[in-house]
PDB file of C-alpha atoms in Angstrom:
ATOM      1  CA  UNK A   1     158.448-102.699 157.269  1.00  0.00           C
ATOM      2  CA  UNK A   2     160.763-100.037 157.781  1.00  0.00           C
ATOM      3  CA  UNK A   3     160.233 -97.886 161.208  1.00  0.00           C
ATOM      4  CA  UNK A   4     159.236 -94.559 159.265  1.00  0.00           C
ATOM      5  CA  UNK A   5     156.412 -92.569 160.571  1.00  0.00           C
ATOM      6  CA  UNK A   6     154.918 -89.412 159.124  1.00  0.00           C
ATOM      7  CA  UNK A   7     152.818 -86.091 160.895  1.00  0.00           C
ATOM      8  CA  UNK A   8     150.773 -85.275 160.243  1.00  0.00           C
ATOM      9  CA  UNK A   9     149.284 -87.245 157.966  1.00  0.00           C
ATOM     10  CA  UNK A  10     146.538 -84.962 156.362  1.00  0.00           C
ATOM     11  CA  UNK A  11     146.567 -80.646 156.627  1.00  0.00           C
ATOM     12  CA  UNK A  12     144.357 -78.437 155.437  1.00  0.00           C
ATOM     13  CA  UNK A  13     145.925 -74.583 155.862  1.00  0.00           C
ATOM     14  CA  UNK A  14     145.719 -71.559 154.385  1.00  0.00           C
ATOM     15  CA  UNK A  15     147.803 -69.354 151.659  1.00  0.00           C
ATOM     16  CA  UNK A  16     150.536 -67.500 153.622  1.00  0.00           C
ATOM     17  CA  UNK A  17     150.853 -69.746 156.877  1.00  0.00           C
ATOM     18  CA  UNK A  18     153.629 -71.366 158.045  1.00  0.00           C
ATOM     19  CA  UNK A  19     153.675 -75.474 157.899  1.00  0.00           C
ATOM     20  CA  UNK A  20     155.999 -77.902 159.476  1.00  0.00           C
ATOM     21  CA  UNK A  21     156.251 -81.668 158.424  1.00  0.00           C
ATOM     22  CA  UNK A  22     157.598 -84.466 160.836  1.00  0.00           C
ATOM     23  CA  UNK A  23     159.433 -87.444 159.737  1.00  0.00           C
ATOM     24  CA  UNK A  24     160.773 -90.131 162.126  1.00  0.00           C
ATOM     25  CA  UNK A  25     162.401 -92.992 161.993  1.00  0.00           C
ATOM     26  CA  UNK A  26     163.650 -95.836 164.115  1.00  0.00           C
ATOM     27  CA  UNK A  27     166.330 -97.448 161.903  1.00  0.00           C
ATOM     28  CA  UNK A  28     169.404 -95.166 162.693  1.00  0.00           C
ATOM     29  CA  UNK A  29     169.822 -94.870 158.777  1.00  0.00           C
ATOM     30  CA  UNK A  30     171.483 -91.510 157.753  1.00  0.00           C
ATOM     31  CA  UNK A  31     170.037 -90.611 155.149  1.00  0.00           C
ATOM     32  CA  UNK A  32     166.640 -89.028 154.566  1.00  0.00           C
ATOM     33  CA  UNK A  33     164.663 -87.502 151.915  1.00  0.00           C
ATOM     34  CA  UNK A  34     161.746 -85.392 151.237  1.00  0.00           C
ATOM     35  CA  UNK A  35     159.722 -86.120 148.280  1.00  0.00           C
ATOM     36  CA  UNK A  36     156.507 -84.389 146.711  1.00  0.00           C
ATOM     37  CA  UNK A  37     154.156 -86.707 144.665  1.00  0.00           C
ATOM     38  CA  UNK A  38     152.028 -84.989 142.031  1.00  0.00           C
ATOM     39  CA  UNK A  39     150.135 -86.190 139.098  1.00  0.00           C
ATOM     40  CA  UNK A  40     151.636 -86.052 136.137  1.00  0.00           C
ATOM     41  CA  UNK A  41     154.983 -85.614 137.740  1.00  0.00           C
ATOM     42  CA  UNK A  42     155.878 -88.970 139.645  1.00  0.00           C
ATOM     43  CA  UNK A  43     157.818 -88.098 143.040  1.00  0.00           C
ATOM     44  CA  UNK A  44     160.183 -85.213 143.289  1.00  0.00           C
ATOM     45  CA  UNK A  45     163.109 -84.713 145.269  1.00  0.00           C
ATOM     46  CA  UNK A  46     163.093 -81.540 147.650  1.00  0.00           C
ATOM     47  CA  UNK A  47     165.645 -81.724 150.149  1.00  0.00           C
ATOM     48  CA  UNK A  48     167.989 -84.495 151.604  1.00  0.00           C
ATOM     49  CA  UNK A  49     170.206 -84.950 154.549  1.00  0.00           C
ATOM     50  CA  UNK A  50     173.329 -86.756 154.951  1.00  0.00           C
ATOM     51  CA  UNK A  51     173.861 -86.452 158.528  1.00  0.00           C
ATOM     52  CA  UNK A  52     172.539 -84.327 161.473  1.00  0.00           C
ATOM     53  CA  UNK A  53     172.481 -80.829 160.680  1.00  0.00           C
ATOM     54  CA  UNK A  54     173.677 -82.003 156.887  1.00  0.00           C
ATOM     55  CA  UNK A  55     171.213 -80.828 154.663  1.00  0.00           C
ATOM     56  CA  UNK A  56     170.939 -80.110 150.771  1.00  0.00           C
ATOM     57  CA  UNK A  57     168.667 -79.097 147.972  1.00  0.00           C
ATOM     58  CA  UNK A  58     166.927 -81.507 145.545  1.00  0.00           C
ATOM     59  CA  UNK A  59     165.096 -80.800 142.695  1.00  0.00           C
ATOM     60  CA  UNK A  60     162.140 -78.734 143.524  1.00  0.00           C
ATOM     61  CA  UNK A  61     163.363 -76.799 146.489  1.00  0.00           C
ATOM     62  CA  UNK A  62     162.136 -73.491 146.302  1.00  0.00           C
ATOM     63  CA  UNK A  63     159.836 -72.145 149.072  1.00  0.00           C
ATOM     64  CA  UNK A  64     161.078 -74.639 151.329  1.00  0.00           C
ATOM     65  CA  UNK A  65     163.836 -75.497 154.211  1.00  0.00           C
ATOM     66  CA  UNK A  66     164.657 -78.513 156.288  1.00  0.00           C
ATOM     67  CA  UNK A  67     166.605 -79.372 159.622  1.00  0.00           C
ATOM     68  CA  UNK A  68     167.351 -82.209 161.135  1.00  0.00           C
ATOM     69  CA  UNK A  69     169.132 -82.081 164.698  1.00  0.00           C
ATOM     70  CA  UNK A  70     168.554 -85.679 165.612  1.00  0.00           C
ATOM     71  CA  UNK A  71     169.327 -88.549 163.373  1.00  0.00           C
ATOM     72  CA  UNK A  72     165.868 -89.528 163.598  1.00  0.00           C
ATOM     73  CA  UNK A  73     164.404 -86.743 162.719  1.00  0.00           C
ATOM     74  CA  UNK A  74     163.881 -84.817 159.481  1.00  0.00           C
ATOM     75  CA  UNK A  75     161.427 -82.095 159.464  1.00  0.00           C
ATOM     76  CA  UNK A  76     159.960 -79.890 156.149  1.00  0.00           C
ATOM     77  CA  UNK A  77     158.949 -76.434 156.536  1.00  0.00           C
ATOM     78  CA  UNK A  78     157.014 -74.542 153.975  1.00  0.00           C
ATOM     79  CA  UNK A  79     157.773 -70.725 155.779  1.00  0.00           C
ATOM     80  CA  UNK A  80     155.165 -69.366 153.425  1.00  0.00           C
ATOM     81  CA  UNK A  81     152.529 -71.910 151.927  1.00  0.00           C
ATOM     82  CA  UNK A  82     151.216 -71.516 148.596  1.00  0.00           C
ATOM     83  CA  UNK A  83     148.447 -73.495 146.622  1.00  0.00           C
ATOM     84  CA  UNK A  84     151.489 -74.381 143.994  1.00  0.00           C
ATOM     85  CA  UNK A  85     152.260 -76.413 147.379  1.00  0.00           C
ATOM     86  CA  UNK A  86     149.270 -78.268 147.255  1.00  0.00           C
ATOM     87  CA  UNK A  87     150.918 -81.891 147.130  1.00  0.00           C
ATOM     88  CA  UNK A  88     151.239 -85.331 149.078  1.00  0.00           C
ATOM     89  CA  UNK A  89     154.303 -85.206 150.943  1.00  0.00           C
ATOM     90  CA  UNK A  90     156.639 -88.513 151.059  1.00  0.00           C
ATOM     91  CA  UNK A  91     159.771 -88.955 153.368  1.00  0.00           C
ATOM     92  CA  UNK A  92     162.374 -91.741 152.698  1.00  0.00           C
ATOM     93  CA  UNK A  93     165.241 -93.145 153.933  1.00  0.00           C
ATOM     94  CA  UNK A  94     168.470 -95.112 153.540  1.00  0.00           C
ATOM     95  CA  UNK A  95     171.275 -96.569 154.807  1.00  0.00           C
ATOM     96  CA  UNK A  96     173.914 -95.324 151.933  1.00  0.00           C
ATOM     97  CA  UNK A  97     174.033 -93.596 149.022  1.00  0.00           C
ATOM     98  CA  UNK A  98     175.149 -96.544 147.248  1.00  0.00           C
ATOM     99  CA  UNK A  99     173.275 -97.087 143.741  1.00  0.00           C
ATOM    100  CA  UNK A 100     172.143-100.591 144.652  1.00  0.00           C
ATOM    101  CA  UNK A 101     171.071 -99.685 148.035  1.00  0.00           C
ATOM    102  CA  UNK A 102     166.827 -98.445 148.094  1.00  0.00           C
ATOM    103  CA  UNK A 103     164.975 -96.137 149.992  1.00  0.00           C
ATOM    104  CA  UNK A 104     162.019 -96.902 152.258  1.00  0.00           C
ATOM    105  CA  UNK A 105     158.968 -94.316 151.938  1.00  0.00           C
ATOM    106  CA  UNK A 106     156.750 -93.294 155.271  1.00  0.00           C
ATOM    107  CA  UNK A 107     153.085 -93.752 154.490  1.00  0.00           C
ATOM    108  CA  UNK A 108     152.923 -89.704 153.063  1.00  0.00           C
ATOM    109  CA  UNK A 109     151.227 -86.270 153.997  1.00  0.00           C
ATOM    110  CA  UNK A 110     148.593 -84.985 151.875  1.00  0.00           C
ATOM    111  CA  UNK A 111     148.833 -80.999 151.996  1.00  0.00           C
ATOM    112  CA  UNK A 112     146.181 -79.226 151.136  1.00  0.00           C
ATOM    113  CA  UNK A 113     146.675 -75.060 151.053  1.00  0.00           C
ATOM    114  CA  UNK A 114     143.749 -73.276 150.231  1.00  0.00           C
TER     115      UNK A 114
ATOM    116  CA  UNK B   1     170.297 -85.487 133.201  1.00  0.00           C
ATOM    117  CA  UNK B   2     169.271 -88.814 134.224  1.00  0.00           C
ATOM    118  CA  UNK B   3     165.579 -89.450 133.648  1.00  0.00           C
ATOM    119  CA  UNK B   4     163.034 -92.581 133.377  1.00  0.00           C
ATOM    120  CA  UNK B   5     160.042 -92.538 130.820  1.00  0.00           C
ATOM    121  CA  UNK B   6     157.539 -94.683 131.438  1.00  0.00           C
ATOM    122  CA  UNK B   7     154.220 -96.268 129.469  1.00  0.00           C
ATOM    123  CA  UNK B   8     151.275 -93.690 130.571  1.00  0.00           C
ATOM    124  CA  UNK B   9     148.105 -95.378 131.998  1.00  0.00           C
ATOM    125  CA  UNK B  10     145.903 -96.223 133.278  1.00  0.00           C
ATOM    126  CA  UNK B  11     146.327 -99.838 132.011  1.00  0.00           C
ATOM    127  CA  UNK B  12     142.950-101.611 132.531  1.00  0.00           C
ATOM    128  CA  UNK B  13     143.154-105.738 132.500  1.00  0.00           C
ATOM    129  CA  UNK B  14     140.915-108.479 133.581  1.00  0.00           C
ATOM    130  CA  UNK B  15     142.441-111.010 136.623  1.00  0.00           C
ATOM    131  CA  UNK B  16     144.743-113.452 135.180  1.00  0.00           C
ATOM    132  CA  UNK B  17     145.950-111.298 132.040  1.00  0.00           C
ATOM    133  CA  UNK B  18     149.821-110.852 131.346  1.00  0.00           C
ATOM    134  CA  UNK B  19     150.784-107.616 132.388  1.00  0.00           C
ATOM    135  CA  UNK B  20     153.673-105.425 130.390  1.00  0.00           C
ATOM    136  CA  UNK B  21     154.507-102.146 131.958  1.00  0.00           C
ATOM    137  CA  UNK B  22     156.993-100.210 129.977  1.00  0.00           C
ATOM    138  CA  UNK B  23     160.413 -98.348 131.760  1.00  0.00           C
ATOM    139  CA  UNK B  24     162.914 -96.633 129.662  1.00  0.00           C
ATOM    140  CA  UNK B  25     165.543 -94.743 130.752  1.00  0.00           C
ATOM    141  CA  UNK B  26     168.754 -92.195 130.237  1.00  0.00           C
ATOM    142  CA  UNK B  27     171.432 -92.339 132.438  1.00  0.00           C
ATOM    143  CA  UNK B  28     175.617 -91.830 132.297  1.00  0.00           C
ATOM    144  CA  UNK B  29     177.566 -94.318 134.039  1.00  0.00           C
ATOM    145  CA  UNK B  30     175.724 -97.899 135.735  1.00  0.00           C
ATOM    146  CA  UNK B  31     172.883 -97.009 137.825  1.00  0.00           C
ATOM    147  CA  UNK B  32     170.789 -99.281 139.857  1.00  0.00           C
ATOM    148  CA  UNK B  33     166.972 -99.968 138.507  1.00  0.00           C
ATOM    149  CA  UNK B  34     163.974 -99.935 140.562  1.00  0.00           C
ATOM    150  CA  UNK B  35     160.051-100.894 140.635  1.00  0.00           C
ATOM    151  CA  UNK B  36     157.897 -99.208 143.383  1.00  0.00           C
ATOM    152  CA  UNK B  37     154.358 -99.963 143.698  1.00  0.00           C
ATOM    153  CA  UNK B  38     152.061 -97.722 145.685  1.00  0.00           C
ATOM    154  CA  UNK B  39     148.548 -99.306 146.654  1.00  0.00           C
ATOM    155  CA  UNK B  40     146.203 -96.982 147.480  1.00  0.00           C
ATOM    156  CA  UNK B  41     146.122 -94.150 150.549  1.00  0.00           C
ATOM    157  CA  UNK B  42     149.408 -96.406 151.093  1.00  0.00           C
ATOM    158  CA  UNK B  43     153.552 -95.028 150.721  1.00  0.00           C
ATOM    159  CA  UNK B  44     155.732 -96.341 147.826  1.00  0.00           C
ATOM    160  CA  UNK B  45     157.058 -99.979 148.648  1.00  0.00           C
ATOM    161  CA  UNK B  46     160.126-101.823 146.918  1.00  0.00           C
ATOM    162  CA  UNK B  47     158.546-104.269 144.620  1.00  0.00           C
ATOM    163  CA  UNK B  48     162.096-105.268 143.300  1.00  0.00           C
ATOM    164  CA  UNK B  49     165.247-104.274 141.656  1.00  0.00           C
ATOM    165  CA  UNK B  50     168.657-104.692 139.596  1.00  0.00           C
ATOM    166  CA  UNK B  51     171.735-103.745 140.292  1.00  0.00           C
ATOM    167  CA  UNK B  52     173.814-104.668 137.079  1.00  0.00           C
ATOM    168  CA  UNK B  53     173.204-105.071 133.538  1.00  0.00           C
ATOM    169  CA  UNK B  54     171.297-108.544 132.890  1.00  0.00           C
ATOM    170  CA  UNK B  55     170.035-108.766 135.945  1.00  0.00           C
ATOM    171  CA  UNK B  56     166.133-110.202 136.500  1.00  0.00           C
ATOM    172  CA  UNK B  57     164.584-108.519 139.375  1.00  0.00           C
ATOM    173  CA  UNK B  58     161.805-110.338 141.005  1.00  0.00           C
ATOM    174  CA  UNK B  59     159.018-110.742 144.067  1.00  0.00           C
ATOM    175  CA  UNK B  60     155.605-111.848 143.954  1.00  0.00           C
ATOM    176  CA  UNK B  61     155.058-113.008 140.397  1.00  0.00           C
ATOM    177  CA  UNK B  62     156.507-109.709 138.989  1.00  0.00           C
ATOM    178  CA  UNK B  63     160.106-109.778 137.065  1.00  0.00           C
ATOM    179  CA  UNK B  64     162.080-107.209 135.436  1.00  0.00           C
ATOM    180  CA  UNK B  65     165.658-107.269 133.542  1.00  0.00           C
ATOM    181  CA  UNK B  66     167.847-104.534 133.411  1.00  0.00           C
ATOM    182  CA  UNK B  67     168.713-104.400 129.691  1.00  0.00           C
ATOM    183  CA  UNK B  68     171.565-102.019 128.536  1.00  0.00           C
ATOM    184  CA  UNK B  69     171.888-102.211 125.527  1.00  0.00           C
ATOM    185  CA  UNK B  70     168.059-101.242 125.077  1.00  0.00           C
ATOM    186  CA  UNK B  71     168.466 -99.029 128.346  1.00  0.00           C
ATOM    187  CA  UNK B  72     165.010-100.809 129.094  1.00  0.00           C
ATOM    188  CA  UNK B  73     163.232-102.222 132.521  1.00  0.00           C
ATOM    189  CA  UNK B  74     160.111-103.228 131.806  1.00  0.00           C
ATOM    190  CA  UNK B  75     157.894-104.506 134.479  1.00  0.00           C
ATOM    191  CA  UNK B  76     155.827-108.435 133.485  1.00  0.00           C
ATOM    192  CA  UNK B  77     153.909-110.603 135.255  1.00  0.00           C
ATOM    193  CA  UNK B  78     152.438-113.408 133.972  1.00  0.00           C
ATOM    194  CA  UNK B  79     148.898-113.289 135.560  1.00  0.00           C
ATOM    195  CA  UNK B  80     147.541-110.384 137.338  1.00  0.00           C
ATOM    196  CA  UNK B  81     145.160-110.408 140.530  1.00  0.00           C
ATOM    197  CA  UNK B  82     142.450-107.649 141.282  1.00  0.00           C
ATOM    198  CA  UNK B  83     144.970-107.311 144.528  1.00  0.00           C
ATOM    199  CA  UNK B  84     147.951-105.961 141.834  1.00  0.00           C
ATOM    200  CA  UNK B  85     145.796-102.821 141.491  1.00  0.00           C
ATOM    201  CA  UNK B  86     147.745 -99.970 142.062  1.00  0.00           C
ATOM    202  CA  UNK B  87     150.100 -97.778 140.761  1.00  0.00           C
ATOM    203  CA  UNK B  88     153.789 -98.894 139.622  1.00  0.00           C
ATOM    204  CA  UNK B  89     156.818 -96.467 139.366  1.00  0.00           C
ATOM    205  CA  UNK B  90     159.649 -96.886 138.079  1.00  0.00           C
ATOM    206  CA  UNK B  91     162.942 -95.346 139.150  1.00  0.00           C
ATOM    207  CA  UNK B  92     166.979 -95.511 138.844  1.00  0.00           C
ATOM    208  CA  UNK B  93     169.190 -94.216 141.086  1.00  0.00           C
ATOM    209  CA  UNK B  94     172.999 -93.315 139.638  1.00  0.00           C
ATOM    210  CA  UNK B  95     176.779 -93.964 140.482  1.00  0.00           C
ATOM    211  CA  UNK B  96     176.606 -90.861 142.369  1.00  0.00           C
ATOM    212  CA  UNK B  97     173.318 -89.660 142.825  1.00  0.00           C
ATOM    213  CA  UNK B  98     171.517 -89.458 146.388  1.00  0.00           C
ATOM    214  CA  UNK B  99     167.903 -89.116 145.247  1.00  0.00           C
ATOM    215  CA  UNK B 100     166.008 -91.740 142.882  1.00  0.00           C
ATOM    216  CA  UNK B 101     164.501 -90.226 139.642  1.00  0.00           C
ATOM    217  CA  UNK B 102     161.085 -91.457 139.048  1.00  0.00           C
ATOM    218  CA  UNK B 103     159.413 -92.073 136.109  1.00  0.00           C
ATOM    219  CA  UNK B 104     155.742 -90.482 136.361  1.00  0.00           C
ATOM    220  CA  UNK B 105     154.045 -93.652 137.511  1.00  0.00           C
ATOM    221  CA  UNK B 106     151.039 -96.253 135.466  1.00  0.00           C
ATOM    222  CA  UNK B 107     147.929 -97.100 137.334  1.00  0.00           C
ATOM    223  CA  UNK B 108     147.253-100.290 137.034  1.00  0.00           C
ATOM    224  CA  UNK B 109     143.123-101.848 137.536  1.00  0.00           C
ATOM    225  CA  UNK B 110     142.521-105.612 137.270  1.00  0.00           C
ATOM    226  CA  UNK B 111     139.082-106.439 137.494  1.00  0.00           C
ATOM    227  CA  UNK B 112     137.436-109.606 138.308  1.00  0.00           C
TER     228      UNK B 112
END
């Protein structure tokens, strides 16, 4: 199995807190992802990074930011949370951007903002 | 854009059944197909993949062939265990994208 952990792995906050999101990984790849998974909707891209301090928007990116100042580390921040951000929280990662080459998914954060 | 539809679920069978799970999808150029299956409190794991048009993906009794002239990707296995419980995604990812676009995911139960 790929080295990816995830923390936490379950949060329960409020409406209008901050939130931060580790991922980690111990396979030097350079690329990581953050993904939301949400019934009905499959898995979402947020944000990705190509590099360290090489970030960029996915799909659903609005009301949150990312950094990543170590190449094994990629961290999600939710500055404001809402309940819309109620979700279960996936990182991924890969070597290339490639077509043929996959991504390997951490084990996932279920966020719960109340 | 590029997008995958697949069958909705849940998709209820008894052990030993043949399994069909539908993928279609739309996509410009040659992109690379993908199942994912996610067992329960578990992340999303590579269950197998094609690269090329004609291609047969396969692992652990599951195959899939990346058909373009049907832009199909179906998912078959030829007898299911309760342990295949779970729920299968599939996913492409294109020429030049970064992030793979899912389809919305079937739950599959096999019962004994």
């Amino acid at each position: 199995d790929a080295g990816i952990t995830q923390s936490p792995r379950h949060k329960v906050t409020e409406t209008g807190t901050p939130v931060t999101l580790r991922c980690h990984q111990t396979e030097n790849h350079r690329y990581m992802y953050w993904y939301r998974q949400d019934p009905g909707h499959g898995l979402r891209l947020i944000h990705y990074s190509y590099g360290v301090k090489d970030t960029d928007k996915g799909e659903v990116s609005d009301g949150y930011s990312v950094s990543r100042s170590k190449t094994e580390d990629f961290l999600l921040t939710l500055e404001s949370a809402t309940s819309s951000q109620t979700s279960v929280y996936f990182c991924a990662i890969s070597e290339s951007t490639d077509s043929y080459n996959e991504q390997f998914f951490g084990p996932g954060t279920r966020l719960t903002v109340l | 854009g590029d997008s995958v539809t697949q069958m909705e679920g849940p998709v209820t069978l008894s052990e030993e059944a043949f399994l069909t799970i539908n993928c279609t999808y739309t996509a410009t150029g040659y992109p690379s197909l993908f199942w994912y299956v996610q067992y329960p409190g578990e992340g999303l794991q590579l269950l197998l993949k094609a690269t090329k048009a004609d291609d047969k993906g396969s692992n652990k009794g599951f195959e899939a062939t990346y058909r373009k002239e049907t832009t199909s990707f179906h998912l078959e296995k030829g007898s299911v265990q309760v342990s295949d419980s779970a729920v299968y995604f599939c996913a492409l990812r294109g020429q030049a994208g970064t992030a793979l676009i899912f389809g919305k995911g079937t739950t599959l139960s096999v019962s004994s």
